[in-house]
Coordinates of C-alpha atoms and ligand atoms in Angstrom, one line a residue:
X1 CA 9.1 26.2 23.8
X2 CA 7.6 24.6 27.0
X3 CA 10.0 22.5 29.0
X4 CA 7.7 19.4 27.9
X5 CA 8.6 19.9 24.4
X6 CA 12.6 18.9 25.1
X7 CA 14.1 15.8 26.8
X8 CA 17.5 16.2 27.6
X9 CA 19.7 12.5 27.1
X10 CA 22.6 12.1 29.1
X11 CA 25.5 10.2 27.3
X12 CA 25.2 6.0 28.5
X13 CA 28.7 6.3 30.2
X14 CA 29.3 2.6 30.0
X15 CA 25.7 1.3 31.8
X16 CA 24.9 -1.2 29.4
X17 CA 21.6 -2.3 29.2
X18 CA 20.9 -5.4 30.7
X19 CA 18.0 -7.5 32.0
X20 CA 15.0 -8.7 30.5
X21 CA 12.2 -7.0 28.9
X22 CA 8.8 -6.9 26.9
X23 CA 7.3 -4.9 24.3
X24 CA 4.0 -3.3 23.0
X25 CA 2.4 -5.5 20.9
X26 CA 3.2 -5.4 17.1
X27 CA 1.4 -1.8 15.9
X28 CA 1.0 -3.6 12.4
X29 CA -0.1 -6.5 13.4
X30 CA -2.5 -5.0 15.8
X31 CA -4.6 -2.9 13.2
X32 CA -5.4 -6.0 11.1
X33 CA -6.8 -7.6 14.0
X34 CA -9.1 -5.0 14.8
X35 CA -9.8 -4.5 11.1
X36 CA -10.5 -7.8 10.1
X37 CA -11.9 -9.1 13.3
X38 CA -14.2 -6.4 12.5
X39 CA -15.2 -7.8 9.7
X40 CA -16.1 -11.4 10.5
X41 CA -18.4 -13.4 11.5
X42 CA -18.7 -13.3 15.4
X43 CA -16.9 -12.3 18.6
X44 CA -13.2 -12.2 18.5
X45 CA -10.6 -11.5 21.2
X46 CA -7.7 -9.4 20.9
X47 CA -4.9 -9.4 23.8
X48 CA -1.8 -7.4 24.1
X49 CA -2.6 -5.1 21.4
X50 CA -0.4 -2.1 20.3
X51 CA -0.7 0.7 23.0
X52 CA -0.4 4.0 20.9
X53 CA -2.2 6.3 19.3
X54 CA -1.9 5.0 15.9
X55 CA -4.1 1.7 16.9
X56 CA -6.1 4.2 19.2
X57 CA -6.8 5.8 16.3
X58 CA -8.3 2.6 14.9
X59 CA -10.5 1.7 17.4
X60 CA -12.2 4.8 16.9
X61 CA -12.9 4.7 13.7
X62 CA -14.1 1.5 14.1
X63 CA -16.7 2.7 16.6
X64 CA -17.6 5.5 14.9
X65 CA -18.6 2.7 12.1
X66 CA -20.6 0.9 14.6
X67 CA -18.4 -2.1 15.4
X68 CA -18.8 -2.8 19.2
X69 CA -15.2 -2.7 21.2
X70 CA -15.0 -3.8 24.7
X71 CA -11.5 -3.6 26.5
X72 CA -11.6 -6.0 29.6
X73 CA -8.2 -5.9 31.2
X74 CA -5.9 -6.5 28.6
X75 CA -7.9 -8.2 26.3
X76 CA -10.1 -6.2 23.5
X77 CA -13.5 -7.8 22.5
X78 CA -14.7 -7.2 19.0
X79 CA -18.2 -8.1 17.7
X80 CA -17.6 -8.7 13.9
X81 CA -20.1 -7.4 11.5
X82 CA -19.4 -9.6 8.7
X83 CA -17.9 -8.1 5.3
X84 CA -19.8 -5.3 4.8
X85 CA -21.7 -4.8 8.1
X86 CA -20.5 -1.3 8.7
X87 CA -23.2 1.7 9.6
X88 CA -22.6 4.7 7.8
X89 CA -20.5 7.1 9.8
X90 CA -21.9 10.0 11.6
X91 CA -18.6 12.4 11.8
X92 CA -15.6 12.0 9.7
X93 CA -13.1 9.1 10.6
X94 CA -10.1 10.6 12.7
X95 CA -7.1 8.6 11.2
X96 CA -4.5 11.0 13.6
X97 CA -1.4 10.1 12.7
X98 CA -1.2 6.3 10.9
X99 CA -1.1 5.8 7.6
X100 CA -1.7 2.3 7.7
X101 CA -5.9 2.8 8.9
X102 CA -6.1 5.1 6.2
X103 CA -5.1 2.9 3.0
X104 CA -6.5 -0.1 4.9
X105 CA -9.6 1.4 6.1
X106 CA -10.3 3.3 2.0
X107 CA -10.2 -0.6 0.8
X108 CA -12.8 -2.1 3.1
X109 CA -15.1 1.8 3.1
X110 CA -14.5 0.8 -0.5
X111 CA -17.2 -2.2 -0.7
X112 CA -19.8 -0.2 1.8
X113 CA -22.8 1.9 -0.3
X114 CA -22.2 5.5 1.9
X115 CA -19.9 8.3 1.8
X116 CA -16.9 8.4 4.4
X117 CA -14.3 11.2 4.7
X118 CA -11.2 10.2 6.5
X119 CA -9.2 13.0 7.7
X120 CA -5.5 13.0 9.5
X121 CA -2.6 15.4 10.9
X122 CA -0.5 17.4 8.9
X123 CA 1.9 14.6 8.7
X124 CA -0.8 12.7 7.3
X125 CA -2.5 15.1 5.1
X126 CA 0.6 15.5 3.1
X127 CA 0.9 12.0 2.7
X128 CA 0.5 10.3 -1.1
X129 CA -2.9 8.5 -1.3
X130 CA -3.1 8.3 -4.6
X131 CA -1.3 4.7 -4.7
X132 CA -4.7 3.3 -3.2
X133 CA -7.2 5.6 -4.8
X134 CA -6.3 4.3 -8.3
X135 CA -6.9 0.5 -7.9
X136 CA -10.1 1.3 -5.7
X137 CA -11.6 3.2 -8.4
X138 CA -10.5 0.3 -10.8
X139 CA -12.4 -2.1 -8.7
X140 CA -15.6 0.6 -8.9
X141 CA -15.2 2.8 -5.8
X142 CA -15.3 6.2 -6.2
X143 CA -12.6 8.3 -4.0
X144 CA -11.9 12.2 -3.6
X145 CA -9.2 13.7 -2.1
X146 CA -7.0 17.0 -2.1
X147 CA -5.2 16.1 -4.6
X148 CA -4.0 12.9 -3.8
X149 CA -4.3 13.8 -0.4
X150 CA -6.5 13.6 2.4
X151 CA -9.1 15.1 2.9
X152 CA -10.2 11.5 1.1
X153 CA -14.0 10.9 0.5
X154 CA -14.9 7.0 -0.2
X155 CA -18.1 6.3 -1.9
X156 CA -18.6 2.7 -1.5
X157 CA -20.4 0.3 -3.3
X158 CA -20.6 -3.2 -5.1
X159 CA -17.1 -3.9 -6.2
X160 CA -15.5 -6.8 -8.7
X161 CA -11.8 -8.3 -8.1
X162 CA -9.0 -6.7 -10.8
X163 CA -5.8 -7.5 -11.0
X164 CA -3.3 -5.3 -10.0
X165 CA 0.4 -4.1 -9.7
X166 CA 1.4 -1.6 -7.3
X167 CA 4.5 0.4 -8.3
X168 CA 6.2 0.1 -5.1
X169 CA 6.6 -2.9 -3.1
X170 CA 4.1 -1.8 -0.2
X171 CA 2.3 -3.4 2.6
X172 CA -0.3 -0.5 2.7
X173 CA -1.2 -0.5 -0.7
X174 CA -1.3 -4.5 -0.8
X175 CA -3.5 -4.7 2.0
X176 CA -5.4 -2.1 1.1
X177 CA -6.6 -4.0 -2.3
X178 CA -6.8 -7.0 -0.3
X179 CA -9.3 -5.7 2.3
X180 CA -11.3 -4.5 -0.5
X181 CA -11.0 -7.6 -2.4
X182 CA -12.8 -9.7 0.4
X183 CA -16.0 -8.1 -0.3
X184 CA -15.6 -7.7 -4.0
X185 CA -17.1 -10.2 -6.6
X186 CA -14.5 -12.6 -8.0
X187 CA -10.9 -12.9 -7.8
X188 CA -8.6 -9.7 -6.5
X189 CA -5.0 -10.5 -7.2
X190 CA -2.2 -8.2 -6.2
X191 CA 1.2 -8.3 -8.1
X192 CA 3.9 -6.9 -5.8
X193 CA 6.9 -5.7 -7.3
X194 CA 8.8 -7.2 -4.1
X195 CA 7.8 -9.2 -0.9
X196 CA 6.2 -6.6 1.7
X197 CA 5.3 -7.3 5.0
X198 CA 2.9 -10.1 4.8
X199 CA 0.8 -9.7 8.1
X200 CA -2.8 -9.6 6.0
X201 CA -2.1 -12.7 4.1
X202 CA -1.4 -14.8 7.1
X203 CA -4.4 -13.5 9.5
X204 CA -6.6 -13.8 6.3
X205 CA -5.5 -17.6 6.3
X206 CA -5.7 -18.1 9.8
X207 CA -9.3 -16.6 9.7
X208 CA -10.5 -19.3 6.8
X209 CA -10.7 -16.8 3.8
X210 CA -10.1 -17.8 0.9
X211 CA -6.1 -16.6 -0.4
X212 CA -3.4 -17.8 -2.6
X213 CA 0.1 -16.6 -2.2
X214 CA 2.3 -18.1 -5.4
X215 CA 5.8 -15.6 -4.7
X216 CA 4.8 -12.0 -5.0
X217 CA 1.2 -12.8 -6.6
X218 CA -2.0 -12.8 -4.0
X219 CA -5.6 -13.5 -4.9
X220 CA -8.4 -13.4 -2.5
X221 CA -12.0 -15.1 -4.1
X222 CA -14.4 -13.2 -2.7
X223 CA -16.9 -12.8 -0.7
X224 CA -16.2 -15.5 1.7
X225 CA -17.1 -15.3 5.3
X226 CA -14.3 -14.9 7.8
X227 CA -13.8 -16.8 11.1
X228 CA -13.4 -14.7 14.1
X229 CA -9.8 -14.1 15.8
X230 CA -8.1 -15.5 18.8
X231 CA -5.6 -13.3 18.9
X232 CA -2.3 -12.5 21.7
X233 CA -0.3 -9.9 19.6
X234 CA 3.4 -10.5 19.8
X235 CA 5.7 -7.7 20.6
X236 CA 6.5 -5.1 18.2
X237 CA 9.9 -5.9 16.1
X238 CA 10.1 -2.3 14.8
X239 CA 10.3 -1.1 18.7
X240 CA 12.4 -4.0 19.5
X241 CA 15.2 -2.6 17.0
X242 CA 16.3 0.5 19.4
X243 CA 16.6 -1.8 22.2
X244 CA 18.5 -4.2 20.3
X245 CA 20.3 -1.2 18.5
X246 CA 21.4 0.2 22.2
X247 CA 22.4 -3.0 23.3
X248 CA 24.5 -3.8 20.5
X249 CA 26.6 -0.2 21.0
X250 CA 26.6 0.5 24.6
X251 CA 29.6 -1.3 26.6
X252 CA 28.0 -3.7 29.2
X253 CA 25.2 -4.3 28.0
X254 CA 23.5 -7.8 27.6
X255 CA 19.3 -7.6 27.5
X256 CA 17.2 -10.5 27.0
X257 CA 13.9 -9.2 25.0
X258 CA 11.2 -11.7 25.1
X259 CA 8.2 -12.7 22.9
X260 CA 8.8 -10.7 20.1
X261 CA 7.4 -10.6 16.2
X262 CA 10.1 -12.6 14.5
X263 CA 8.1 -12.6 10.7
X264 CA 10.6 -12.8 8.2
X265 CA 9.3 -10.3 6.4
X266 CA 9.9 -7.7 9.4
X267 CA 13.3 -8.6 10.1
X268 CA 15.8 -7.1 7.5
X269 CA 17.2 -5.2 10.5
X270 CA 17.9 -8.1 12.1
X271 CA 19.9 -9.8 8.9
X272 CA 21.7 -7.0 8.7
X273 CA 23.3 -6.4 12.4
X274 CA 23.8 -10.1 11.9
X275 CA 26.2 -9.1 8.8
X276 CA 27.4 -6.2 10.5
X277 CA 28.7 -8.6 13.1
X278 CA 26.4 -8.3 15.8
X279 CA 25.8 -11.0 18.8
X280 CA 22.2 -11.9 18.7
X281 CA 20.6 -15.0 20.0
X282 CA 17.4 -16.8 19.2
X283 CA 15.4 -18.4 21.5
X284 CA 12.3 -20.4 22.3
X285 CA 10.8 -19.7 19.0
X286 CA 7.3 -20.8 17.9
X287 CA 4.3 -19.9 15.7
X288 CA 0.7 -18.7 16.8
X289 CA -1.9 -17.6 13.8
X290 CA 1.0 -18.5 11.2
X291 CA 3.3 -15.1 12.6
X292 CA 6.5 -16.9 14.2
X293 CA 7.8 -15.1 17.5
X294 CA 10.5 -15.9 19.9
X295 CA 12.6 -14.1 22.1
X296 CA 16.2 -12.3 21.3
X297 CA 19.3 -12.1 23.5
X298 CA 21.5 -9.0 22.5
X299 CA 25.3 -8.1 23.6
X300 CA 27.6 -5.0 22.9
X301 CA 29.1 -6.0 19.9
X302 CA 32.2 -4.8 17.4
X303 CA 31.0 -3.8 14.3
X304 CA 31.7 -3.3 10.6
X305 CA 29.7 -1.4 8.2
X306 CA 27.1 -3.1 5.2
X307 CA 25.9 -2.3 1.9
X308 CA 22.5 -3.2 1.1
X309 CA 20.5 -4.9 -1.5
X310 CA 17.2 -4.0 -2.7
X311 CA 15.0 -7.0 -0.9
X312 CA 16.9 -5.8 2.6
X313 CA 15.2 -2.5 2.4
X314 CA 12.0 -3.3 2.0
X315 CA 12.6 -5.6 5.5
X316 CA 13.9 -3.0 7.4
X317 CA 12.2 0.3 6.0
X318 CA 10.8 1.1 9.7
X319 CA 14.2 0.6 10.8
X320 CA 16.7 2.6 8.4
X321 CA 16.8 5.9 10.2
X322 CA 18.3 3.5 12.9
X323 CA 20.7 1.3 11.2
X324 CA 22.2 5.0 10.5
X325 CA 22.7 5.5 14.0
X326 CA 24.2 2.1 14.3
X327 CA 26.2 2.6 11.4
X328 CA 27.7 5.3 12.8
X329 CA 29.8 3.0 15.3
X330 CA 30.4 0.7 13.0
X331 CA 33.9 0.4 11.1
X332 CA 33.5 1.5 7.6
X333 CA 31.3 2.0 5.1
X334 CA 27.5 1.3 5.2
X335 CA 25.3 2.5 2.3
X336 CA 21.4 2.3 2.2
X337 CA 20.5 2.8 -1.7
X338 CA 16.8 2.3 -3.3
X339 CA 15.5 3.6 -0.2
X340 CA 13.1 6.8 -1.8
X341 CA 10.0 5.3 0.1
X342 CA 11.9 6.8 3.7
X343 CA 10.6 10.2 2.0
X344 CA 7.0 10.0 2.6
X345 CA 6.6 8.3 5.9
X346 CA 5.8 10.0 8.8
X347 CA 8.3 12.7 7.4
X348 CA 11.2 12.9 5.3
X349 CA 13.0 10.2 7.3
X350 CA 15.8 10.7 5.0
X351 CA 16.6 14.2 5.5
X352 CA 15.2 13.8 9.1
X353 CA 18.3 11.4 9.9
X354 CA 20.9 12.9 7.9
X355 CA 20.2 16.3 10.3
X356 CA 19.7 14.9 13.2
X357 CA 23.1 12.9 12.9
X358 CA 25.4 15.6 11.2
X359 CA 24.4 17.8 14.0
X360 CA 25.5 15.0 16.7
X361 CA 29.5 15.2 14.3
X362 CA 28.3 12.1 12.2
X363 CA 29.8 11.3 8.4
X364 CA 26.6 11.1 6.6
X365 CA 25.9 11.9 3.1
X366 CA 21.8 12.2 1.6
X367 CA 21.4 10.5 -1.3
X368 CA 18.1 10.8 -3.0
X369 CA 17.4 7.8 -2.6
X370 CA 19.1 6.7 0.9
X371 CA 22.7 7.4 2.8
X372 CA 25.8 6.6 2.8
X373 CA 27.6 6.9 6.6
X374 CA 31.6 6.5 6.8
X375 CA 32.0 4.9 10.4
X376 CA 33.2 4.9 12.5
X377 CA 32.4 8.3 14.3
X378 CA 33.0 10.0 17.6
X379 CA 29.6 11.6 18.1
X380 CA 28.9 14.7 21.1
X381 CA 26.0 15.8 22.5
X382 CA 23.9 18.4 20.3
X383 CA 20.4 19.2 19.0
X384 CA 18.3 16.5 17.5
X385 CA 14.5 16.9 16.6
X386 CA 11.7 14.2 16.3
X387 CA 10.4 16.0 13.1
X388 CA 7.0 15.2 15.0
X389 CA 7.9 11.5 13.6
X390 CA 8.1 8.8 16.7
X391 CA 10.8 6.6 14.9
X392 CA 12.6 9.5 14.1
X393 CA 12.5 10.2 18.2
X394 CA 13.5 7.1 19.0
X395 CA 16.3 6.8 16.6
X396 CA 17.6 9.9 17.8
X397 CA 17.5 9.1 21.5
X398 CA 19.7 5.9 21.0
X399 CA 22.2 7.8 19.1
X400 CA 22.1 10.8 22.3
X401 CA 22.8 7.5 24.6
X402 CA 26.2 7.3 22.5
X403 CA 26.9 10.8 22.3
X404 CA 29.5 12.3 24.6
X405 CA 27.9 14.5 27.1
X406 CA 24.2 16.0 27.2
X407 CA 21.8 16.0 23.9
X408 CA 18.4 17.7 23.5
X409 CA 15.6 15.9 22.3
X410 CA 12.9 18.2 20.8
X411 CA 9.6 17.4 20.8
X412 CA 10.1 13.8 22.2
X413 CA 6.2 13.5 23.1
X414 CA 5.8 11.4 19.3
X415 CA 7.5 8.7 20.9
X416 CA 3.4 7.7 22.2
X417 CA 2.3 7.4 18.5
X418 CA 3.8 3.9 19.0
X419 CA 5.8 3.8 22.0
X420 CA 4.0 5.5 25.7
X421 CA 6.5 4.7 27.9
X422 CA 9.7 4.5 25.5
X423 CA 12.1 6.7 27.3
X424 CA 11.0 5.1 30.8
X425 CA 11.8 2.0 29.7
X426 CA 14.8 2.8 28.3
X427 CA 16.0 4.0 31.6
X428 CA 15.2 1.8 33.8
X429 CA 17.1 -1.0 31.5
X430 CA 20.3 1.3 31.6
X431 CA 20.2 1.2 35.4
X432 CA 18.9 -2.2 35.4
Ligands
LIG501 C1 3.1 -0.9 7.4 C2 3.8 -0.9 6.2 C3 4.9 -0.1 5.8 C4 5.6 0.5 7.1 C5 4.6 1.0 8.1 C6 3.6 0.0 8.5 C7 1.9 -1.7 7.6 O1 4.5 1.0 5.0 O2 6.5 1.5 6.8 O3 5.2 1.6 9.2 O4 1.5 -2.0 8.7 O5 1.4 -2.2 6.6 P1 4.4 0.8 3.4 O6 3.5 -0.4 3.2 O7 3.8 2.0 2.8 O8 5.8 0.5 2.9

C-alpha cells in the first residue's frame, strides 16, 4: 500500500475547533441544477456548486449529451435545451461514483428517442437500479441492465404520466419519476411512503413547472416549459454534520459555520443532536429558490444518547454512520432501527461503521436493519477504513480526532467524491 493510500489522525488533545467556516455547496442540490437547468428554456447560472467528483461527474454527462457548460470563475453557465433537447450520446455516460446522476439522469434519458448506456464504479455497479427501471418502463421506456444493475441501457421515447408508489421512501427514485414526468404526456404522480428530501419539488416550482405537493403525493402535468435558474448553492448540510459533529465532542471548541442548507427535510441530524443535548445556534436564516439556509454556531457539548423514530431516519440517512460516532460519547443508549437503506449506499454503511468503531474499542452492536451503541466509550487509536465510501472517511476521521493517541485512515483519498479539501479544513479549524 502506497503511503498516499493512509492518513494517519492524531488524537484532538483538547484543540477544539473554533472560528468560522464555509462549505461546498450542497452536492444534492447542485445536480438538480445542472440537470434541470439543462433542461429549460434558456441560459441559467449556477454559482458555488458542489466541488467533487460526484457533480463532476454530472457535468460530463451533460456535455457528452450536448448541453453547453461554461465555468467563469465560480459561476457555471448552462444553455438549457428545453425538455427533451438532448443529442444522442457518442460514448457511454460516465456516472463514477454518484448514484444520484444515475436514477436522475435514467428518468430524463427516459423521454429522449436514442439508446444511452450509463456505466459507474464498482461501488456503483453493485448498486440496486431496479427501483427506477420498473416505473420507467411503466411510463414506456425501455431499460437493460445486469441484472438490476448497471451496465443500464435507456431507450427513450414518447412517455405518458402513471401513478406510482416507490417502496422505500427515496429522493432518487422520486426524482427520478419526476424528471421523467416533465416530458411525459399527462399527469406523473409519485406516492412516497415517507417525506424524502424534497430539493426537486422546490427547484421545479421555482423554475414555473407545473407541481402539486398535497403530503407525500407529487404530480407534475407535463410537458410544460421550464424557466431557467438563478442559482447560488448553499453549503452542503451533509458535510456540515462532521464539523458540527467535532465541535460538539472536542473540548474547546466553538465554530461558527455560515450559509448552510437548512431544508427541513436534510436536517434529522440536526433534531437529533438537539435531543441529544447539544448547543447549536441558529442564525441569520432566510430563503433563496424556496431552500431555507442560515448559518449554525456549535459548542462542545454533554451528551445523552437517542432512540429514533422512523421519519428521523429518513432525515439523516447521509448522516447515520456519524451520529454512531457521536453516540459513542454520549451517555447511554442510542439505537438507529429501520435503517436497511444504509446497506446499499456507497457501501454497506452499516457494517462499514460497526468495523470501523469496534476496532477504535466502541460498544456497537449491527442490527440488520441499524445499531444500537451503549455510550459512553473510551475510544484509542486503531485501524479504520473508508470502504472506498467518502462519508464513511469522514465519519471515521472525526471519531480518530476523539481517539486516544494515533489512528490510520485507509484509503482517505474518497473524501474528494464530495469533500477535496476535507482533512485540510479540518486542520486548520483545530489550530484555528
Ligand atoms: C440523495 C438522496 C439520498 C441520499 C443521497 C443523495 C439525493 O438517497 O442518501 O446521498 O440527492 O437525492 P436515496 O434517495 O436513495 O435515499
Amino acid at each position: 500500500m502506497s503511503e498516499k493510500d493512509v492518513l494517519t489522525i492524531s488524537h484532538s488533545e483538547g484543540n477544539g475547533l473554533t472560528g468560522e467556516m464555509r462549505l461546498p455547496g450542497d452536492k444534492s442540490i447542485s445536480h438538480r441544477a445542472l440537470l434541470l437547468g439543462s433542461l429549460a428554456e434558456g441560459k441559467s447560472t449556477l454559482a458555488h456548486l458542489a466541488p467533487g467528483e460526484d457533480v463532476r461527474s454530472t457535468i460530463n454527462c451533460l456535455r457528452e449529451l450536448g448541453v453547453p457548460l461554461v465555468e467563469e470563475e465560480d459561476k457555471f453557465v448552462i444553455g438549457g435545451q428545453g425538455l427533451r433537447g438532448f443529442a444522442e450520446p457518442k460514448e457511454k455516460l460516465d456516472a463514477g461514483n454518484s448514484g444520484t446522476l444515475t436514477r436522475l439522469i435514467a428518468g430524463i434519458l427516459a423521454t429522449h428517442p436514442f439508446k444511452a448506456e450509463i456505466d459507474g464504479d464498482d461501488s456503483l455497479r453493485s448498486r440496486p437500479m431496479e427501483r427506477i427501471i420498473d416505473p420507467l418502463e411503466a411510463m414506456g421506456a425501455k431499460l437493460d441492465s445486469r441484472e438490476g444493475s448497471l451496465p443500464l441501457v435507456v431507450t427513450g421515447g414518447d412517455l405518458l404520466g402513471i401513478e406510482y408508489r416507490p417502496r422505500v421512501a427515496s429522493a432518487q427514485v422520486k426524482s427520478s419519476i419526476l424528471l421523467a414526468g416533465l416530458g411525459a404526456s399527462g399527469k406523473t404522480t409519485v406516492v412516497e411512503p415517507g417525506p424524502s428530501r424534497d430539493h426537486t419539488e422546490l427547484m421545479l416550482e421555482a423554475m414555473g413547472y407545473p407541481i402539486s405537493v398535497d403530503e407525500n403525493r407529487i404530480t407534475v402535468s407535463g410537458p410544460h416549459p421550464l424557466d431557467p435558474l438563478e442559482l447560488k448553492v448553499p453549503g452542503d448540510f451533509s458535510s456540515a454534520g462532521y464539523f458540527i459533529a467535532a465541535a460538539c465532542l472536542i473540548e474547546g471548541s466553538q465554530l461558527t459555520i455560515r450559509d448552510v442548507g437548512l431544508n427541513e427535510t436534510r436536517t434529522g441530524f440536526l433534531e437529533l443532536l438537539t435531543e441529544m443535548g447539544a448547543s447549536i445556534e441558529l442564525t441569520n436564516s432566510e430563503e433563496h429558490n424556496g431552500e431555507p439556509r442560515g448559518d449554525l454556531v456549535v459548542s462542545r457539548s454533554d451528551l445523552t444518547g437517542v432512540k429514533m423514530t422512523e421519519d428521523q431516519v429518513v432525515k439523516s440517512i447521509d448522516e447515520l454512520p456519524l451520529l454512531a460516532v457521536v453516540a459513542t460519547q454520549a451517555e447511554g443508549v442510542t439505537e438507529v432501527r429501520g435503517a436497511e437503506e444504509l446497506r446499499v449506499k456507497e457501501t454497506d454503511r452499516i457494517e462499514a461503521t460497526v468495523t470501523n468503531l469496534k476496532n477504535l474499542g466502541a460498544d456497537i452492536e449491527e442490527l440488520p436493519d441499524g445499531f444500537i451503541v451503549r455510550g459512553r466509550n473510551k475510544l484509542s487509536g486503531g485501524l479504520v477504513k473508508s470502504f472506498r465510501d467518502h462519508r464513511i472517511a469522514m465519519s471515521a476521521a472525526v471519531a480518530a480526532l476523539v481517539a486516544e493517541g494515533e489512528t490510520d485512515l485507509v484509503e482517505p483519498e474518497w473524501v474528494e467524491i464530495s469533500y477535496p479539501g476535507f482533512f485540510e479544513t479540518m486542520e486548520g479549524l483545530l489550530h484555528g
